[in-house]
Every structure is written in structure tokens, then in C-alpha cells.
Short mmCIF file of C-alpha atoms in Angstrom, two decimals:
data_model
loop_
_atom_site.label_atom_id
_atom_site.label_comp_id
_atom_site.label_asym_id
_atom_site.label_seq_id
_atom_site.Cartn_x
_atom_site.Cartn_y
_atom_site.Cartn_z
CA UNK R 1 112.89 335.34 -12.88
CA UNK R 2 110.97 332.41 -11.59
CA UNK R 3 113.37 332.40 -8.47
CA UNK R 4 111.90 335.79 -7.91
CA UNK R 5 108.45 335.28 -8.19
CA UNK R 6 108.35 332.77 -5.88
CA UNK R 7 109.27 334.93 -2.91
CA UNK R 8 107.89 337.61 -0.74
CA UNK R 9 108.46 341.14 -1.90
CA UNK R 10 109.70 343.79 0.67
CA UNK R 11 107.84 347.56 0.38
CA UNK R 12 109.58 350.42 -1.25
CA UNK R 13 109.48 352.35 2.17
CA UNK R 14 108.27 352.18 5.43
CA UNK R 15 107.35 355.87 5.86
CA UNK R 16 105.42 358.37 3.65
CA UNK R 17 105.16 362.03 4.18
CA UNK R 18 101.92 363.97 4.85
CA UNK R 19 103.37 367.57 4.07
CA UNK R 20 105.85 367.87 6.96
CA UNK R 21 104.58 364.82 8.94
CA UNK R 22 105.89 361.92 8.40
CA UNK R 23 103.55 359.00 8.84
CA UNK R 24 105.85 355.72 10.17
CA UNK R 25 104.55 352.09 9.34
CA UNK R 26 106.04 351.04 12.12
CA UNK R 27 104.03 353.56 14.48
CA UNK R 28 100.95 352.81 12.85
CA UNK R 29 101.37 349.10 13.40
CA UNK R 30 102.45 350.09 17.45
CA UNK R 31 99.30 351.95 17.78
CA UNK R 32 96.51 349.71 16.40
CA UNK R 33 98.16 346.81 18.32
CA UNK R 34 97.49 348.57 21.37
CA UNK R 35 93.79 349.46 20.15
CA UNK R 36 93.37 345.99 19.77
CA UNK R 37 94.88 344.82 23.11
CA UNK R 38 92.36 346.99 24.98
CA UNK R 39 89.70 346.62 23.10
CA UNK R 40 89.51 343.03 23.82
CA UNK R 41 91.03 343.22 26.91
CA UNK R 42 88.19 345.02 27.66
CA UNK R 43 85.78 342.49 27.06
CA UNK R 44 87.01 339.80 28.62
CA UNK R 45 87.47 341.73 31.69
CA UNK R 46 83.61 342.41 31.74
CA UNK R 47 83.07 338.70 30.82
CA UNK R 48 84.64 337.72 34.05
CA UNK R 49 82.19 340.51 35.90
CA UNK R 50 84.57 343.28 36.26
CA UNK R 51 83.69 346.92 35.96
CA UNK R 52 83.70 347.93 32.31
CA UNK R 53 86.22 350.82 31.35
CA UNK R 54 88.76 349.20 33.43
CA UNK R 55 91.21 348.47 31.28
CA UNK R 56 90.59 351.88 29.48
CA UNK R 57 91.80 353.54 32.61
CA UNK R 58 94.63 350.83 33.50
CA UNK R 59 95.60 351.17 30.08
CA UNK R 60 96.39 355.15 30.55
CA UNK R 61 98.79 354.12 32.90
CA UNK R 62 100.75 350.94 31.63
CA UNK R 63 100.70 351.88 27.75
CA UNK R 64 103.03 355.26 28.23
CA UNK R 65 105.07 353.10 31.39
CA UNK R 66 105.60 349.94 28.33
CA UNK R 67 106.42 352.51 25.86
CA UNK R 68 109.55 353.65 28.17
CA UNK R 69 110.20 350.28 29.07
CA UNK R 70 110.34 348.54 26.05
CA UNK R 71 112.82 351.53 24.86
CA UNK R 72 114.64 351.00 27.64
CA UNK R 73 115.59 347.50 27.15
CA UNK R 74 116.46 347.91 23.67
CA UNK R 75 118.71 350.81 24.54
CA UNK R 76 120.25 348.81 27.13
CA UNK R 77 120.76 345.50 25.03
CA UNK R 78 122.23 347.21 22.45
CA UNK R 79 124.13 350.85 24.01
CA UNK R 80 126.61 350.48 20.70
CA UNK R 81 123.42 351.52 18.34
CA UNK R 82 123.70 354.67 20.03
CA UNK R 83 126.88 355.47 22.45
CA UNK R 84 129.75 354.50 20.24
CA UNK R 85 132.02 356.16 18.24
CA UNK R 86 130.15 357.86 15.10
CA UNK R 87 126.63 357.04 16.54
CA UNK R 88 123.97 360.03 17.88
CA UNK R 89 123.09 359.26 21.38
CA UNK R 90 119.76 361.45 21.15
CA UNK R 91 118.77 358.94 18.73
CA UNK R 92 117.87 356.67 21.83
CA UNK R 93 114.65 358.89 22.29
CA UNK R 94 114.14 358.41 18.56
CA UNK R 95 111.37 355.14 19.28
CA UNK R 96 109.54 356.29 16.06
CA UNK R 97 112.37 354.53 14.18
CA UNK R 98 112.16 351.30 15.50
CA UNK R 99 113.61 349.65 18.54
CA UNK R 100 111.24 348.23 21.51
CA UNK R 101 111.91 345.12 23.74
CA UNK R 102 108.89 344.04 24.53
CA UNK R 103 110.30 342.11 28.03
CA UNK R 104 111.11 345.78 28.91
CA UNK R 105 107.40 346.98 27.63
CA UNK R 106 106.11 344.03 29.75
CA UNK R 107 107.72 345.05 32.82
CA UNK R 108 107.60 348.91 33.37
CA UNK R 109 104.09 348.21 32.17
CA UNK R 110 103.44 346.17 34.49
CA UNK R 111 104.31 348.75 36.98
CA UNK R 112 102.20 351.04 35.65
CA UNK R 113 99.43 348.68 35.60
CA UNK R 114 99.55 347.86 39.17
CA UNK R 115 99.26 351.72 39.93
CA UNK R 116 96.49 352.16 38.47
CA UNK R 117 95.00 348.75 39.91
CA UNK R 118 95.35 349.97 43.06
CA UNK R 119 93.96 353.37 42.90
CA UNK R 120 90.64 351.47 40.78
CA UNK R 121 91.18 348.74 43.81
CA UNK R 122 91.64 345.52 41.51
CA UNK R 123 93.71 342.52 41.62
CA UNK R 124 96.50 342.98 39.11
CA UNK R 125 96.70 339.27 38.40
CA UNK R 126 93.10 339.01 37.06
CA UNK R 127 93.65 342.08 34.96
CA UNK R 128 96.69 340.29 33.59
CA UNK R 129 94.65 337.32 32.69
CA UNK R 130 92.61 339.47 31.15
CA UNK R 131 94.54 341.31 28.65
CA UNK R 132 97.12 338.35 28.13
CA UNK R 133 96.07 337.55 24.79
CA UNK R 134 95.42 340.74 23.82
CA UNK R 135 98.86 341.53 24.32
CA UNK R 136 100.64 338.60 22.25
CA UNK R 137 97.94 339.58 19.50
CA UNK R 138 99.27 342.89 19.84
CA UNK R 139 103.03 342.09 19.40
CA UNK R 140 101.68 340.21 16.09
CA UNK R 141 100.35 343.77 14.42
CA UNK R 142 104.07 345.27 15.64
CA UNK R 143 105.75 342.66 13.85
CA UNK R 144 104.40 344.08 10.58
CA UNK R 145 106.04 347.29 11.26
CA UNK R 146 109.20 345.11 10.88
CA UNK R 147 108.30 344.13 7.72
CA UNK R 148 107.82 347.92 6.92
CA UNK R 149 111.19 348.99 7.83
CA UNK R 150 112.83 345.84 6.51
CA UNK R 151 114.19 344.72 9.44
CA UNK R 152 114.77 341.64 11.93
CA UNK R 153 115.01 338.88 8.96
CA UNK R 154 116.68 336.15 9.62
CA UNK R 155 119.91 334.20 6.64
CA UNK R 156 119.20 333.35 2.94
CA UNK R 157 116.88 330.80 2.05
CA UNK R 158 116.01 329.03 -0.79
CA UNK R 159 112.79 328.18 0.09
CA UNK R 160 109.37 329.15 -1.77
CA UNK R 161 108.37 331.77 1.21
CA UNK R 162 111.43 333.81 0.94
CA UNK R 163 111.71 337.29 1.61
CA UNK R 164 113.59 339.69 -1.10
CA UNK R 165 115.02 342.81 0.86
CA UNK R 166 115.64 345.44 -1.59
CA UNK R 167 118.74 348.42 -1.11
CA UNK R 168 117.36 351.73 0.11
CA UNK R 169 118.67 354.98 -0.14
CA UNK R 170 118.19 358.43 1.29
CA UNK R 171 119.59 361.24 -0.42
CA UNK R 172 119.32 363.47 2.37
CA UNK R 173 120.90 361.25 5.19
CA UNK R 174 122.42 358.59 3.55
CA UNK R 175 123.30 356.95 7.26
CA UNK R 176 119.46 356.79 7.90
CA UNK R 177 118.05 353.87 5.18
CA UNK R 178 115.39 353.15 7.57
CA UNK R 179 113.94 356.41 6.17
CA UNK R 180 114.86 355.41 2.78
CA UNK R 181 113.57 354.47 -0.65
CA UNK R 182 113.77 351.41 -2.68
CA UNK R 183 114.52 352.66 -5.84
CA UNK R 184 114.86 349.95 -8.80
CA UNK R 185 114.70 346.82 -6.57
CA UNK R 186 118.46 346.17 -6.00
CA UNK R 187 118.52 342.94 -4.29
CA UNK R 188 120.96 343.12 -1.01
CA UNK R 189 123.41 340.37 -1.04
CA UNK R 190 122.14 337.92 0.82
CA UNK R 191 118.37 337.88 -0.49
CA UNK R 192 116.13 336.34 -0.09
CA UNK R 193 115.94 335.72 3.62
CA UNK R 194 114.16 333.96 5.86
CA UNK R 195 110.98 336.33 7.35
CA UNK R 196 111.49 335.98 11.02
CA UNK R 197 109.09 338.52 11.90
CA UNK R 198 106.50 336.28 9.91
CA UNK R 199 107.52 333.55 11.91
CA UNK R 200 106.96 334.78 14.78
CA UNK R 201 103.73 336.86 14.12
CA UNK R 202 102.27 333.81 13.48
CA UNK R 203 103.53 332.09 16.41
CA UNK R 204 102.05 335.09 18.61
CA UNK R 205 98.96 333.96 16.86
CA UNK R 206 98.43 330.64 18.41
CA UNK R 207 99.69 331.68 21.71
CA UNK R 208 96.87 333.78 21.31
CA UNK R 209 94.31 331.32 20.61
CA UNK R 210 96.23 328.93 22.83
CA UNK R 211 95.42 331.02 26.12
CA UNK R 212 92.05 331.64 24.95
CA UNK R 213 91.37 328.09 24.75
CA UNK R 214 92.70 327.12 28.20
CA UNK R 215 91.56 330.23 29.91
CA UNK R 216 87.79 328.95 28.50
CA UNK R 217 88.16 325.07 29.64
CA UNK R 218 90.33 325.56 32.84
CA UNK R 219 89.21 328.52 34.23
CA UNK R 220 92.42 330.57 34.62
CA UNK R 221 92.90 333.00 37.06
CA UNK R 222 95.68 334.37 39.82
CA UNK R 223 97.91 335.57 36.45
CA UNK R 224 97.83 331.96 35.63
CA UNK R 225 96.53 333.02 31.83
CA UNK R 226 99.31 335.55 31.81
CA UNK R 227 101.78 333.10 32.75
CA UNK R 228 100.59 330.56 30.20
CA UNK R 229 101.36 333.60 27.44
CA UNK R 230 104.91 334.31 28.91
CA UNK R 231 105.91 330.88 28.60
CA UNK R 232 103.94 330.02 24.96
CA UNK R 233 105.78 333.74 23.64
CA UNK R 234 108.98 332.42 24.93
CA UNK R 235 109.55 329.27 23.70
CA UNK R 236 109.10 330.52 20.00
CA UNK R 237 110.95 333.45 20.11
CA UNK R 238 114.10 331.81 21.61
CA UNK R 239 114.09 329.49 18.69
CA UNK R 240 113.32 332.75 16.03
CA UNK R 241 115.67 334.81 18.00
CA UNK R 242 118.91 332.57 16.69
CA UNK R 243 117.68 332.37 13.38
CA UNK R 244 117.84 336.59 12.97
CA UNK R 245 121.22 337.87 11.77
CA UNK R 246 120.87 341.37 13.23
CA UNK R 247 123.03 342.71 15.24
CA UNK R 248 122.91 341.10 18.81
CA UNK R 249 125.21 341.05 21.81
CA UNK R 250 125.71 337.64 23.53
CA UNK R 251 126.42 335.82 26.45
CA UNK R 252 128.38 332.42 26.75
CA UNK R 253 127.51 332.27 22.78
CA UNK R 254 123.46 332.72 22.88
CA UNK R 255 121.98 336.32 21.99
CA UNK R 256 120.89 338.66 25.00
CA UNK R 257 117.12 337.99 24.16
CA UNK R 258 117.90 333.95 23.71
CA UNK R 259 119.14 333.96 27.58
CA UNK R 260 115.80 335.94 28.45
CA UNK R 261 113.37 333.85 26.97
CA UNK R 262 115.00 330.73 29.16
CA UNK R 263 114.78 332.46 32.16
CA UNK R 264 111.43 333.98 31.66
CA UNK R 265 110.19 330.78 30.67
CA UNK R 266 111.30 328.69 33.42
CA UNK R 267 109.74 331.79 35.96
CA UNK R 268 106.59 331.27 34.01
CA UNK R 269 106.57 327.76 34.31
CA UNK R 270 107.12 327.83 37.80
CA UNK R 271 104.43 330.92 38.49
CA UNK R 272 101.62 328.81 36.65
CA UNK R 273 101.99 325.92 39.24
CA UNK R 274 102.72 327.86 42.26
CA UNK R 275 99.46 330.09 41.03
CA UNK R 276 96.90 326.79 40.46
CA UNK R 277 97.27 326.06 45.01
CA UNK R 278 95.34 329.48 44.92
CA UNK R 279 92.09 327.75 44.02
CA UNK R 280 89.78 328.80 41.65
CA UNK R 281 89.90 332.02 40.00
CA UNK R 282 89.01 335.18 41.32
CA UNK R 283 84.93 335.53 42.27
CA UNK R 284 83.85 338.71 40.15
CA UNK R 285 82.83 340.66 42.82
CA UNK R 286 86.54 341.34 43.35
CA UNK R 287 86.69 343.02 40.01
CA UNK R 288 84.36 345.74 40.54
CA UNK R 289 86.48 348.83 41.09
CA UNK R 290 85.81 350.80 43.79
CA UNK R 291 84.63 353.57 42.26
CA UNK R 292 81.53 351.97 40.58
CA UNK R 293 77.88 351.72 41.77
CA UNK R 294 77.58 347.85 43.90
CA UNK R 295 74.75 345.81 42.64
CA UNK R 296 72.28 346.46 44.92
CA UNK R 297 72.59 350.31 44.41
CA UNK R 298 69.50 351.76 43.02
CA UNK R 299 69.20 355.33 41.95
CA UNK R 300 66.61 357.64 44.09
CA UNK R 301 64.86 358.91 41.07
CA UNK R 302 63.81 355.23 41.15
CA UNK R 303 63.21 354.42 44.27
CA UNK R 304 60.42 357.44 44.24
CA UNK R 305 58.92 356.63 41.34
CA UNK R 306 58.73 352.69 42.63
CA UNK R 307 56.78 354.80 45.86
CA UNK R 308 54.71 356.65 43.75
CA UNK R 309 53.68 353.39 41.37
CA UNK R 310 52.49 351.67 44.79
CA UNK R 311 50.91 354.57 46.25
CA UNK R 312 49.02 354.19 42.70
CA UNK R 313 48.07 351.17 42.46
CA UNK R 314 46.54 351.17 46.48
CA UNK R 315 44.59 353.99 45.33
CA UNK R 316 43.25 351.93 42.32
CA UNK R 317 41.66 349.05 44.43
CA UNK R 318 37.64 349.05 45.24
CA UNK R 319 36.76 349.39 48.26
CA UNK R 320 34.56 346.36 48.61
CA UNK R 321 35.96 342.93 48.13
CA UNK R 322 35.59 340.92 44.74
CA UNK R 323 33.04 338.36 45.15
CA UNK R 324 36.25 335.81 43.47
CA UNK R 325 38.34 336.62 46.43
CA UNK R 326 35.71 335.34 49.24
CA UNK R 327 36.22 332.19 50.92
CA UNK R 328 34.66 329.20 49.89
CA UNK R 329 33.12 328.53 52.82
CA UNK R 330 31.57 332.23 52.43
CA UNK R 331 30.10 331.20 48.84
CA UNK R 332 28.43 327.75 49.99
CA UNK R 333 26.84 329.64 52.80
CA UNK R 334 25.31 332.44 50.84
CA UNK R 335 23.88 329.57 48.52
CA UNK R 336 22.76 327.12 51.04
CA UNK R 337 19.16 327.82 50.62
CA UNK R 338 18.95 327.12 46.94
CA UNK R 339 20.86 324.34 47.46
CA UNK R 340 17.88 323.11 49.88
CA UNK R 341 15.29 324.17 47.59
CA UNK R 342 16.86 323.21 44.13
CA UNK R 343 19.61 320.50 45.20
CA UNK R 344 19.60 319.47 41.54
CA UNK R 345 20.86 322.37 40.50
CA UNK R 346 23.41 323.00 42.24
CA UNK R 347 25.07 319.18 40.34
CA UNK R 348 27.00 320.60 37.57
CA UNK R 349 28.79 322.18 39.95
CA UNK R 350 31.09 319.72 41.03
CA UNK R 351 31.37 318.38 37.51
CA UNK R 352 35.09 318.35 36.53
CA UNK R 353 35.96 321.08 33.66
CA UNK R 354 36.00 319.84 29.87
CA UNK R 355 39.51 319.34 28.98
CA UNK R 356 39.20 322.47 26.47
CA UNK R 357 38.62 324.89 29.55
CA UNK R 358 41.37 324.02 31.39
#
């Protein structure tokens, strides 16, 4: 009993039913991690002087191309899920139950992204940089979903931050536990285990605030923030990746995703040098789309009433001169006879002020 206490319970079920929709934890977890990444992608883009709604509109492009992507890669990693004997191939359109690479996400996304930085006329690096943290913050909310469809753990543990994974069942497809209920908490055999997803939602964490930091002292730009993610995001989830005991297929020994977070980090590594002989980062000016007002624009209506205002204020002024804006040789003149009659008079004035006038 004290053995179970100390560990982290899994939920019952990862999807509840709103009449005949069913509303997916995993989904959910999808979706506000991509509200997130825009959001703040968002405002770091107009921190760095580019055109806000940017990333709005980029976003409409590279969040349905990641979607596809990320599927994509799964599907290929892992074609026996789906195209073997006894397996459903339509079930490789079924994303809402789980299943997105996120190196596939990253680059149809990409793709998508660059689209739509052309047609707004913005360098795709800087937008990059931009939404780079967003991104890994966003792969941290998806990892919950994991924990919602009990999923991508990693062996038994021991240790105090176990996680207990409980049999589920589904009376109506008894193939499809992900849509299952834990009913009565049947341990599975080899819980508890450790929570790889935790792990690495917290590593995505401080690759988060990791870019943040040296995007803030450094100055990052050319995709250089971007590349500083890729490689951060890599080097943890090669080491969580061999910890998970899902199934994987592997090369030479190491799991699909183990060989891709080498290679992508060594490209990253490579792109953040090569990137820094660019110079500093991009002025803002360059990330003004070309389809928003330049600075000096000003609207008409404002212009005229700008007209009107002067037109006003001529009208306003007298038509004689103010005797304070005559010359001063114009005043000593005018007074040069009482200065001849009354020259002792005219003394105070070229006493200095009292300090409490000035």
C-alpha cells in the first residue's frame, strides 16, 4: 500500500463522450499547444518589429502542413501499426488516436511556413526564431496527451516518481484500449514505470527557457534561435527515446527516432555556426510584410485635418505684432527719450532677476 502511494497515478480514460462526440485528451492537449505556440510566437515577432498578425496568417499555413507531416512520419516509422496482417490501414488517417512525429510536423511545416512567408514577403529564418520556443513549449502540453492515453512510458522503476499504468478495457472494441476504461485499477505487469513523457516535458521546458535566454543576451537571428531549439530538443529526447519500451523499429541496434536526433543534432550544430558569419540579426524593417502600411504612411483623413488645424491657427494670429516679439533695438529706441529725461529710472532695468523669478 505504501509502494502505491508513493507513485504517480494514471487516469481512468483519456476520452469522454459529449453525446455522440467524443472529446480526446490527447486532441485537447494538440490544440492548446498550438494556441500557445502562436500566441507567443506572436509577440515576439512584434518585439523584434515585425508586422503583428504574422504568425496568425503563417500559422494557417504550417499548422494543417505539420499536422500531415507529423502523421506522416509516424506512419512511416512504424507501417506495421497499420499495414500488417490483422491491422486496419484506414486507421493511419485516424491522428485523433495518437501518433505524430514531431520531426515530420517540423518539416512539412516548415514548408508550409515558407509559403506563406513568401506571399506576406518575410524571411522564414526570423519567423523561425520567432516561434522556436513556442514550439518546444508546445510539444510540452502534447506530452500530456500521452499521459492521457497511457502511452510512451518507459521500464519499471522503483523509484518514488513512478508511474502506475492501470489495464483498460473496451467492451465494444476490445482491440482499441486506447478508447478504454480503467475499471478497478488492475496494475499491468510491469508497473510502475518510468514517465518518459514527464521527462521529457520537462526537458522541452528548459529548452524553452534556454532559447529565450540566449535569444535575449546574444541577439539571435538568421534561424540561429531555431537551431539552438533543434539541437537542445535533440539531445534529450535521444537519451528519453531508449529509455521507452514501445514499440520501435531500429537501425544497427538504436531506435528510428534515436538515429534522428544524432543527425538532426549535428545539422543543428553545424547551421548555428554557419548562421552567426551572417552578422547580426535581421534589422526589423525586413519583417514588415508587404501588405502592411510603411511607417511613414499617414492616412488622408489626417493629413486634411493637419491642413485644416494650420489654416486655423494662421487665421487666429493678430494682425499687428506683439510688442514681446519686437527687437530690442526697437524697444531702447522707443524709450530713448525717457531714458534722457529720467536716466535713473530706467536702473532697475538691468538689475539681474531675484532668484525666485527665474
Amino acid at each position: 500500500m505504501s509502494a502505491y502511494l508513493a507513485t504517480i497515478p494514471s487516469p481512468d480514460q483519456g476520452v469522454w463522450h459529449l453525446g455522440p462526440i467524443p472529446l480526446r485528451a490527447y486532441a485537447l492537449c494538440i490544440i492548446a499547444g498550438i494556441i500557445v505556440a502562436i500566441w507567443w510566437g506572436e509577440r515576439r515577432w512584434a518585439a523584434r518589429g515585425g508586422t503583428q498578425g504574422t504568425v496568425i496568417d503563417v500559422a494557417v499555413f504550417a499548422v494543417p502542413f505539420g499536422l500531415v507531416g507529423g502523421r506522416l512520419y509516424h506512419v512511416l516509422t512504424d507501417p506495421e501499426l497499420y499495414f500488417t496482417e490483422g491491422r486496419n490501414p484506414w486507421n493511419a488517417f485516424a491522428i485523433w488516436d495518437g501518433g505524430l512525429g514531431i520531426w515530420g510536423a517540423i518539416a512539412l511545416g516548415a514548408v508550409g511556413a515558407l509559403i506563406a512567408c513568401r506571399r506576406k514577403g518575410v524571411p522564414l529564418p526570423a519567423m523561425a526564431d520567432a516561434v522556436a520556443p513556442g514550439i518546444v513549449v508546445a510539444q510540452a502540453i502534447g506530452r500530456i496527451g500521452n499521459y492521457f492515453n497511457q502511452e510512451l512510458y518507459g521500464a519499471h522503476t522503483d523509484l518514488p516518481w513512478g508511474l502506475e499504468v492501470f489495464q483498460r478495457f473496451n467492451p465494444e472494441d476490445p482491440n482499441n484500449l486506447l478508447n478504454g476504461v480503467a475499471t478497478g485499477h488492475i496494475p499491468l505487469p510491469e508497473s510502475p514505470v518510468h514517465p518518459t513523457f514527464l521527462y521529457e516535458l520537462l526537458w522541452n521546458l528548459l529548452v524553452a527557457l534556454l532559447v529565450v535566454w540566449a535569444d535575449r543576451k546574444f541577439k539571435l537571428g538568421h534561424g540561429r534561435a531555431f537551431a539552438l531549439y533543434v539541437a537542445g530538443y535533440t539531445v534529450g529526447r535521444g537519451w528519453i527515446e531508449m529509455m521507452r519500451t514501445d514499440t520501435a523499429n531500429h537501425i544497427l541496434g538504436l531506435r528510428v527516432n534515436v538515429w534522428t536526433s544524432i543527425l538532426l543534432f549535428l545539422g543543428a550544430v553545424v547551421y548555428f555556426v554557419a548562421a552567426g558569419k551572417r552578422g547580426p540579426r535581421e534589422a526589423p524593417e525586413s519583417l514588415r510584410s508587404k501588405d502592411a502600411p510603411g511607417p511613414d504612411e499617414v492616412p488622408e483623413t489626417s493629413a486634411s485635418d493637419s491642413a485644416s488645424a494650420s489654416e486655423s491657427a494662421s487665421e487666429a494670429e493678430p494682425a499687428e505684432p506683439v510688442v514681446a516679439d519686437e527687437p530690442e533695438h526697437a524697444k531702447v529706441t522707443a524709450d530713448a527719450p525717457a531714458a534722457v529725461e529720467k536716466p535713473a529710472a530706467e536702473a532697475p532695468a538691468d538689475e539681474p532677476k531675484k532668484p525666485e523669478e527665474s
